[in-house]
mmCIF file of C-alpha atoms in Angstrom:
data_model
loop_
_atom_site.group_PDB
_atom_site.id
_atom_site.type_symbol
_atom_site.label_atom_id
_atom_site.label_comp_id
_atom_site.label_asym_id
_atom_site.label_seq_id
_atom_site.Cartn_x
_atom_site.Cartn_y
_atom_site.Cartn_z
ATOM 1 C CA MET A 25 -29.592 -20.206 17.834
ATOM 2 C CA ASN A 26 -30.652 -19.021 14.273
ATOM 3 C CA ALA A 27 -30.893 -22.332 12.370
ATOM 4 C CA GLU A 28 -28.324 -20.812 10.163
ATOM 5 C CA LEU A 29 -26.144 -21.180 12.799
ATOM 6 C CA ASP A 30 -26.935 -24.561 14.079
ATOM 7 C CA ALA A 31 -25.725 -25.884 10.880
ATOM 8 C CA HIS A 32 -22.311 -24.522 12.005
ATOM 9 C CA SER A 33 -22.356 -25.125 15.648
ATOM 10 C CA THR A 34 -18.452 -25.478 16.043
ATOM 11 C CA LEU A 35 -17.325 -22.182 16.509
ATOM 12 C CA GLY A 36 -13.670 -21.287 16.400
ATOM 13 C CA VAL A 37 -10.996 -21.053 13.309
ATOM 14 C CA LEU A 38 -11.932 -22.507 10.182
ATOM 15 C CA THR A 39 -9.483 -25.489 8.903
ATOM 16 C CA GLU A 40 -8.730 -25.792 5.190
ATOM 17 C CA THR A 41 -11.287 -28.288 4.858
ATOM 18 C CA GLU A 42 -14.202 -26.123 6.333
ATOM 19 C CA ILE A 43 -12.750 -23.368 3.795
ATOM 20 C CA ARG A 44 -12.966 -25.511 0.972
ATOM 21 C CA GLU A 45 -16.451 -26.538 1.784
ATOM 22 C CA GLY A 46 -17.339 -22.464 2.026
ATOM 23 C CA LEU A 47 -16.088 -21.992 -1.328
ATOM 24 C CA THR A 48 -17.903 -24.846 -2.642
ATOM 25 C CA SER A 49 -21.261 -23.711 -1.181
ATOM 26 C CA GLY A 50 -20.478 -20.440 -2.334
ATOM 27 C CA ASP A 51 -20.891 -18.981 1.308
ATOM 28 C CA VAL A 52 -17.463 -17.905 1.316
ATOM 29 C CA VAL A 53 -15.343 -16.232 -1.582
ATOM 30 C CA ILE A 54 -12.020 -15.572 -2.228
ATOM 31 C CA TRP A 55 -11.289 -14.553 -5.874
ATOM 32 C CA PRO A 56 -8.832 -15.052 -7.867
ATOM 33 C CA PHE A 57 -8.627 -17.836 -5.763
ATOM 34 C CA GLU A 58 -5.394 -20.323 -5.739
ATOM 35 C CA GLU A 59 -4.960 -23.487 -4.539
ATOM 36 C CA HIS A 60 -1.371 -22.957 -3.220
ATOM 37 C CA LYS A 61 -2.095 -20.272 -1.179
ATOM 38 C CA LEU A 62 -4.737 -22.233 0.843
ATOM 39 C CA THR A 63 -3.153 -23.008 4.181
ATOM 40 C CA PRO A 64 -4.268 -25.468 7.044
ATOM 41 C CA ALA A 65 -5.785 -22.378 8.659
ATOM 42 C CA GLY A 66 -6.065 -19.584 6.322
ATOM 43 C CA TYR A 67 -5.072 -18.087 3.270
ATOM 44 C CA ASP A 68 -2.387 -16.075 1.884
ATOM 45 C CA LEU A 69 -3.430 -13.167 0.848
ATOM 46 C CA THR A 70 -1.349 -10.980 -1.886
ATOM 47 C CA PRO A 71 -0.461 -7.206 -2.469
ATOM 48 C CA SER A 72 -1.333 -5.619 -6.066
ATOM 49 C CA GLU A 73 0.851 -2.986 -7.879
ATOM 50 C CA TRP A 74 -1.323 -0.637 -6.149
ATOM 51 C CA VAL A 75 1.024 1.022 -3.325
ATOM 52 C CA TYR A 76 0.385 4.269 -2.383
ATOM 53 C CA SER A 77 3.087 6.333 0.389
ATOM 54 C CA LEU A 78 1.475 8.293 3.105
ATOM 55 C CA ASN A 79 4.579 10.573 3.033
ATOM 56 C CA ALA A 80 4.816 11.402 -0.615
ATOM 57 C CA ARG A 81 1.438 11.442 -1.578
ATOM 58 C CA LEU A 82 2.129 9.132 -4.632
ATOM 59 C CA LEU A 83 1.970 5.980 -6.067
ATOM 60 C CA VAL A 84 5.159 4.334 -5.150
ATOM 61 C CA PRO A 85 7.271 3.265 -8.538
ATOM 62 C CA VAL A 86 7.168 -0.295 -9.107
ATOM 63 C CA GLN A 87 10.255 -1.802 -10.846
ATOM 64 C CA HIS A 88 10.457 -5.186 -12.900
ATOM 65 C CA GLU A 89 14.213 -6.454 -12.859
ATOM 66 C CA GLY A 90 15.714 -9.824 -13.293
ATOM 67 C CA GLY A 91 12.684 -11.593 -12.967
ATOM 68 C CA GLU A 92 11.182 -9.899 -9.677
ATOM 69 C CA LYS A 93 8.752 -7.191 -9.334
ATOM 70 C CA TYR A 94 9.556 -5.047 -6.159
ATOM 71 C CA CYS A 95 9.311 -1.356 -4.800
ATOM 72 C CA TRP A 96 11.153 0.783 -2.236
ATOM 73 C CA ILE A 97 9.887 2.022 0.959
ATOM 74 C CA GLU A 98 11.086 4.915 2.178
ATOM 75 C CA PRO A 99 12.428 5.345 5.787
ATOM 76 C CA GLN A 100 10.013 6.234 8.180
ATOM 77 C CA ASP A 101 7.272 5.858 5.623
ATOM 78 C CA THR A 102 3.647 3.952 5.283
ATOM 79 C CA VAL A 103 2.238 3.085 2.626
ATOM 80 C CA LEU A 104 -1.309 1.501 1.395
ATOM 81 C CA LEU A 105 -1.692 -1.733 -0.402
ATOM 82 C CA LEU A 106 -4.673 -3.006 -2.374
ATOM 83 C CA THR A 107 -4.868 -6.778 -2.011
ATOM 84 C CA ARG A 108 -5.256 -8.573 -5.574
ATOM 85 C CA GLU A 109 -7.880 -10.941 -3.874
ATOM 86 C CA ALA A 110 -11.607 -9.847 -3.179
ATOM 87 C CA VAL A 111 -12.982 -11.621 -0.178
ATOM 88 C CA ARG A 112 -16.939 -12.370 0.581
ATOM 89 C CA ILE A 113 -17.654 -13.877 4.021
ATOM 90 C CA PRO A 114 -21.124 -14.494 5.423
ATOM 91 C CA ARG A 115 -23.120 -13.255 8.516
ATOM 92 C CA TYR A 116 -21.752 -16.089 10.644
ATOM 93 C CA ILE A 117 -17.993 -15.828 9.902
ATOM 94 C CA ALA A 118 -15.442 -13.041 10.854
ATOM 95 C CA GLY A 119 -12.064 -12.739 9.439
ATOM 96 C CA THR A 120 -8.226 -11.597 11.092
ATOM 97 C CA LEU A 121 -5.798 -10.416 9.036
ATOM 98 C CA LEU A 122 -2.331 -11.739 10.502
ATOM 99 C CA SER A 123 1.426 -10.087 9.649
ATOM 100 C CA LYS A 124 3.754 -12.929 8.012
ATOM 101 C CA THR A 125 7.298 -13.631 9.335
ATOM 102 C CA SER A 126 8.264 -13.225 5.560
ATOM 103 C CA ILE A 127 7.222 -9.610 5.714
ATOM 104 C CA THR A 128 8.752 -8.636 9.050
ATOM 105 C CA GLY A 129 11.945 -10.376 8.515
ATOM 106 C CA LEU A 130 12.140 -7.920 6.106
ATOM 107 C CA GLY A 131 12.199 -4.921 8.564
ATOM 108 C CA PHE A 132 8.349 -4.185 7.760
ATOM 109 C CA SER A 133 5.976 -3.606 10.512
ATOM 110 C CA THR A 134 1.927 -4.330 10.010
ATOM 111 C CA THR A 135 -0.617 -4.206 12.145
ATOM 112 C CA THR A 136 -3.086 -7.120 12.667
ATOM 113 C CA MET A 137 -6.791 -6.121 11.412
ATOM 114 C CA SER A 138 -10.479 -7.667 11.573
ATOM 115 C CA LEU A 139 -12.476 -8.252 8.861
ATOM 116 C CA ASP A 140 -16.224 -7.710 9.523
ATOM 117 C CA SER A 141 -18.990 -10.108 8.704
ATOM 118 C CA ASP A 142 -20.918 -9.752 5.583
ATOM 119 C CA TRP A 143 -17.392 -8.251 4.021
ATOM 120 C CA GLN A 144 -17.529 -8.227 0.447
ATOM 121 C CA GLY A 145 -14.356 -6.762 -1.735
ATOM 122 C CA PRO A 146 -10.885 -6.371 -1.649
ATOM 123 C CA LEU A 147 -8.522 -4.966 1.304
ATOM 124 C CA VAL A 148 -6.838 -2.116 2.000
ATOM 125 C CA LEU A 149 -3.752 -2.687 3.988
ATOM 126 C CA SER A 150 -0.907 -0.698 5.819
ATOM 127 C CA LEU A 151 2.760 -1.359 5.853
ATOM 128 C CA HIS A 152 5.363 0.471 7.626
ATOM 129 C CA ASN A 153 9.138 1.127 7.198
ATOM 130 C CA PRO A 154 10.290 2.005 10.794
ATOM 131 C CA THR A 155 13.799 1.965 10.204
ATOM 132 C CA ALA A 156 16.378 4.543 8.668
ATOM 133 C CA HIS A 157 16.927 2.908 5.402
ATOM 134 C CA ARG A 158 15.161 2.140 2.372
ATOM 135 C CA LEU A 159 13.893 -1.187 2.323
ATOM 136 C CA LYS A 160 13.032 -3.519 -0.712
ATOM 137 C CA PHE A 161 9.365 -4.507 -0.754
ATOM 138 C CA PRO A 162 9.008 -7.811 -2.856
ATOM 139 C CA LEU A 163 5.862 -7.904 -4.659
ATOM 140 C CA ALA A 164 6.253 -11.127 -7.101
ATOM 141 C CA THR A 165 8.798 -13.266 -8.803
ATOM 142 C CA LEU A 166 8.599 -15.081 -12.149
ATOM 143 C CA GLY A 167 8.727 -18.670 -11.656
ATOM 144 C CA GLU A 168 9.001 -21.548 -13.874
ATOM 145 C CA GLU A 169 7.804 -21.454 -17.272
ATOM 146 C CA GLY A 170 7.274 -17.776 -16.802
ATOM 147 C CA ALA A 171 4.636 -17.872 -14.190
ATOM 148 C CA VAL A 172 4.327 -15.007 -11.915
ATOM 149 C CA VAL A 173 4.631 -15.871 -8.388
ATOM 150 C CA GLU A 174 3.172 -13.226 -6.013
ATOM 151 C CA HIS A 175 4.680 -12.733 -2.697
ATOM 152 C CA THR A 176 2.325 -13.296 0.430
ATOM 153 C CA LEU A 177 1.568 -9.735 2.595
ATOM 154 C CA VAL A 178 -0.927 -11.295 5.144
ATOM 155 C CA SER A 179 -2.776 -14.439 5.690
ATOM 156 C CA LEU A 180 -6.523 -14.417 6.259
ATOM 157 C CA ARG A 181 -7.786 -16.585 9.148
ATOM 158 C CA LEU A 182 -11.723 -17.240 9.425
ATOM 159 C CA ASP A 183 -13.676 -17.681 12.734
ATOM 160 C CA LEU A 184 -17.100 -19.051 12.780
ATOM 161 C CA ILE A 185 -18.784 -16.461 15.226
ATOM 162 C CA ARG A 186 -21.042 -17.647 18.115
ATOM 163 C CA SER A 187 -23.954 -15.020 16.622
ATOM 164 C CA PHE A 188 -25.050 -12.521 14.322
ATOM 165 C CA MET A 189 -23.613 -9.074 14.546
ATOM 166 C CA GLY A 190 -26.134 -7.108 16.628
ATOM 167 C CA MET A 191 -24.607 -3.518 15.216
ATOM 168 C CA PRO A 192 -23.982 -2.759 11.684
ATOM 169 C CA SER A 193 -20.543 -2.879 10.807
ATOM 170 C CA VAL A 194 -18.320 0.477 11.003
ATOM 171 C CA ARG A 195 -16.932 0.153 7.865
ATOM 172 C CA GLN A 196 -19.424 0.303 4.759
ATOM 173 C CA VAL A 197 -19.359 -2.858 3.111
ATOM 174 C CA ALA A 198 -17.243 -3.541 -0.056
ATOM 175 C CA ARG A 199 -16.543 0.283 -0.383
ATOM 176 C CA LEU A 200 -12.823 1.315 -0.440
ATOM 177 C CA GLN A 201 -13.414 4.437 1.673
ATOM 178 C CA GLN A 202 -10.224 4.038 3.349
ATOM 179 C CA LEU A 203 -8.463 5.595 0.280
ATOM 180 C CA ASP A 204 -10.185 8.650 1.476
ATOM 181 C CA VAL A 205 -7.069 8.928 4.091
ATOM 182 C CA VAL A 206 -4.839 10.059 1.220
ATOM 183 C CA LEU A 207 -7.131 13.029 -0.169
ATOM 184 C CA ARG A 208 -6.719 15.212 2.758
ATOM 185 C CA PRO A 209 -5.434 18.501 1.717
ATOM 186 C CA PHE A 210 -1.622 18.787 0.240
ATOM 187 C CA PRO A 211 1.360 19.811 2.963
ATOM 188 C CA ARG A 212 2.266 23.288 2.094
ATOM 189 C CA LYS A 213 5.810 21.788 0.687
ATOM 190 C CA LEU A 214 3.734 20.191 -2.165
ATOM 191 C CA ASN A 215 2.166 23.209 -3.545
ATOM 192 C CA GLY A 216 4.134 23.823 -6.358
ATOM 193 C CA PHE A 217 2.670 20.024 -7.935
ATOM 194 C CA ARG A 218 -0.687 21.328 -7.183
ATOM 195 C CA LYS A 219 -2.511 20.610 -10.384
ATOM 196 C CA LYS A 220 -0.775 17.381 -10.975
ATOM 197 C CA GLN A 221 -1.596 16.104 -7.206
ATOM 198 C CA ALA A 222 -5.236 17.697 -8.065
ATOM 199 C CA ALA A 223 -5.380 15.164 -11.313
ATOM 200 C CA LEU A 224 -3.917 12.247 -9.202
ATOM 201 C CA ASN A 225 -6.291 12.735 -6.438
ATOM 202 C CA ALA A 226 -9.406 12.593 -8.916
ATOM 203 C CA CYS A 227 -7.952 9.413 -10.112
ATOM 204 C CA LEU A 228 -7.672 8.199 -6.272
ATOM 205 C CA ARG A 229 -11.408 9.419 -5.621
ATOM 206 C CA GLU A 230 -12.533 7.161 -9.124
ATOM 207 C CA ILE A 231 -11.072 4.273 -7.060
ATOM 208 C CA ALA A 232 -12.501 4.942 -3.727
ATOM 209 C CA ALA A 233 -16.090 5.305 -5.149
ATOM 210 C CA ILE A 234 -16.103 1.772 -6.740
ATOM 211 C CA ASP A 235 -18.536 -0.314 -4.556
ATOM 212 C CA PHE A 236 -17.593 -3.856 -4.953
ATOM 213 C CA GLN A 237 -20.909 -5.250 -3.252
ATOM 214 C CA ALA A 238 -22.873 -7.602 -5.004
ATOM 215 C CA GLY A 239 -26.171 -7.656 -3.945
ATOM 216 C CA GLN A 240 -27.663 -6.743 -0.228
ATOM 217 C CA PRO A 241 -27.153 -9.596 2.175
ATOM 218 C CA GLU A 242 -31.371 -10.038 2.800
ATOM 219 C CA ALA A 243 -31.459 -10.328 -0.740
ATOM 220 C CA GLY A 244 -29.412 -13.531 -1.141
ATOM 221 C CA PHE A 245 -25.924 -13.776 -2.585
ATOM 222 C CA ASP A 246 -24.768 -15.094 -5.688
ATOM 223 C CA ALA A 247 -20.913 -15.875 -5.817
ATOM 224 C CA GLU A 248 -20.701 -15.632 -9.453
ATOM 225 C CA VAL A 249 -22.224 -12.394 -9.620
ATOM 226 C CA PHE A 250 -19.524 -11.499 -7.248
ATOM 227 C CA LYS A 251 -16.685 -12.913 -9.287
ATOM 228 C CA ARG A 252 -17.858 -11.103 -12.419
ATOM 229 C CA HIS A 253 -18.816 -7.860 -10.724
ATOM 230 C CA TYR A 254 -15.111 -8.152 -9.107
ATOM 231 C CA GLU A 255 -13.254 -8.398 -12.603
ATOM 232 C CA GLU A 256 -15.542 -5.447 -13.791
ATOM 233 C CA SER A 257 -14.694 -3.050 -10.694
ATOM 234 C CA TRP A 258 -11.025 -4.039 -11.392
ATOM 235 C CA LYS A 259 -10.723 -3.278 -15.041
ATOM 236 C CA LYS A 260 -11.956 0.399 -13.466
ATOM 237 C CA ILE A 261 -8.883 -0.087 -10.813
ATOM 238 C CA ARG A 262 -6.454 -0.873 -13.368
ATOM 239 C CA PHE A 263 -7.321 1.785 -15.853
ATOM 240 C CA HIS A 264 -7.595 4.790 -13.040
ATOM 241 C CA THR A 265 -4.232 3.052 -11.663
ATOM 242 C CA GLU A 266 -2.362 3.864 -14.692
ATOM 243 C CA GLN A 267 -3.545 7.302 -14.870
ATOM 244 C CA ALA A 268 -2.690 7.910 -11.457
ATOM 245 C CA ARG A 269 0.956 6.006 -12.140
ATOM 246 C CA LYS A 270 1.929 8.423 -14.655
ATOM 247 C CA LEU A 271 0.870 11.498 -12.689
ATOM 248 C CA SER A 272 3.157 9.967 -10.145
ATOM 249 C CA ASP A 273 5.827 8.870 -12.020
ATOM 250 C CA GLN A 274 5.794 12.946 -13.612
ATOM 251 C CA ILE A 275 5.709 14.336 -10.160
ATOM 252 C CA HIS A 276 8.547 12.105 -8.950
ATOM 253 C CA ALA A 277 10.858 13.334 -12.034
ATOM 254 C CA GLN A 278 10.184 16.660 -11.094
ATOM 255 C CA ARG A 279 10.857 16.309 -7.245
ATOM 256 C CA ARG A 280 14.153 14.849 -8.337
ATOM 257 C CA LEU A 281 15.065 17.698 -10.513
ATOM 258 C CA LEU A 282 13.947 20.171 -8.066
ATOM 259 C CA THR A 283 16.361 18.339 -5.497
ATOM 260 C CA GLY A 284 18.961 18.169 -7.754
ATOM 261 C CA LEU A 285 19.201 21.690 -8.651
ATOM 262 C CA ARG A 286 18.908 22.769 -4.839
ATOM 263 C CA GLN A 287 22.163 20.241 -4.077
ATOM 264 C CA THR A 288 23.552 21.974 -7.196
ATOM 265 C CA ALA A 289 23.189 25.376 -5.968
ATOM 266 C CA PHE A 290 24.246 24.425 -2.393
ATOM 267 C CA GLY A 291 26.843 22.928 -3.829
ATOM 268 C CA VAL A 292 28.058 25.775 -5.738
ATOM 269 C CA CYS A 293 27.572 28.398 -2.836
ATOM 270 C CA MET A 294 29.758 26.336 -0.559
ATOM 271 C CA VAL A 295 32.927 26.010 -2.846
ATOM 272 C CA ALA A 296 32.658 29.791 -3.320
ATOM 273 C CA PHE A 297 32.293 30.317 0.067
ATOM 274 C CA LEU A 298 35.440 28.029 1.387
ATOM 275 C CA SER A 299 37.160 29.413 -1.991
ATOM 276 C CA TYR A 300 36.936 33.176 -0.499
ATOM 277 C CA LEU A 301 37.807 31.644 2.972
ATOM 278 C CA GLY A 302 40.560 30.345 1.502
ATOM 279 C CA TYR A 303 42.031 33.219 -0.215
ATOM 280 C CA GLN A 304 41.633 35.576 2.739
ATOM 281 C CA ALA A 305 43.395 32.882 4.732
ATOM 282 C CA VAL A 306 46.439 32.792 2.232
ATOM 283 C CA MET A 307 46.692 36.508 2.009
ATOM 284 C CA PHE A 308 46.404 37.522 5.551
ATOM 285 C CA GLY A 309 47.838 34.529 7.113
ATOM 286 C CA ASP A 310 45.112 33.803 9.459
ATOM 287 C CA TYR A 311 43.357 30.649 9.309
ATOM 288 C CA THR A 312 40.449 30.767 11.862
ATOM 289 C CA PHE A 313 37.485 31.918 9.362
ATOM 290 C CA LEU A 314 39.030 29.174 7.086
ATOM 291 C CA THR A 315 38.772 26.331 9.771
ATOM 292 C CA PHE A 316 35.490 27.668 10.933
ATOM 293 C CA GLY A 317 34.105 27.535 7.247
ATOM 294 C CA LEU A 318 35.212 23.848 7.075
ATOM 295 C CA LEU A 319 33.384 23.329 10.436
ATOM 296 C CA LEU A 320 30.197 25.127 9.358
ATOM 297 C CA LEU A 321 30.373 22.757 6.233
ATOM 298 C CA GLY A 322 30.651 19.692 8.065
ATOM 299 C CA ILE A 323 27.679 20.789 10.111
ATOM 300 C CA LEU A 324 25.558 21.548 6.833
ATOM 301 C CA THR A 325 26.390 17.912 5.371
ATOM 302 C CA PHE A 326 25.907 16.470 8.423
ATOM 303 C CA TRP A 327 22.088 18.086 9.132
ATOM 304 C CA ARG A 328 20.799 17.310 5.318
ATOM 305 C CA LYS A 329 21.775 13.812 5.285
#
């Protein structure tokens, strides 16, 4: 067995003590690190404000109200979330991302994911609303003395593995290429917003191109370099996210306006139609068509819901 592994001969889940040792030695990096998020057998990761809807192809609006930061996830929608924390693990450690009861208890479903050895960077996670109702997803609350307390998204469990990987990871280390899924061609129904959608995708491509890798594994690793690289990369993410959010808000507003106009036009047409049928019923004493019109209105109203 490799000498590096011999020094870590006890295989299994890393405890809080072993995670601290890894953080102290620089073999494991979780940044930014907060003491209260460390658990007896893992570390709680939190979401950033980067929340992207796969159905709407837009960033989800984040609301600040009553000392709480949250967003609404629409029915049957899946969102991608970017973690606030960046993680680095060495060749002899692998990770597992486990869902939290506090999230599934709200009605959301999450997927257990693996974290390959030699990973460097933040994580892109998915969250699904399988219900027929909008669900409120809490991001953070305002704690005592104005401190912001982020809500846990998943728990990161670290495992000491038996040997080094014999094949390269299927994921390109430290890159956000998972975001490429949102850059697919737009559905035809979104063509009316093509220019703004194209500008939004350009912002997303800038984020997807960011490389968090701070040095190659064979060339050695410096935890402080990784932290500085994270801070610089996160500034770029914040900048492009702000631009993308402005575009998303504009598209959201245009869609709401278009939906309102369609609903108004539908209502005017139905009122005119029923008025005509009512006039015919009064004039000729035949309420058959009026009954048919009311039934049709009920069917259309139910179908639109």
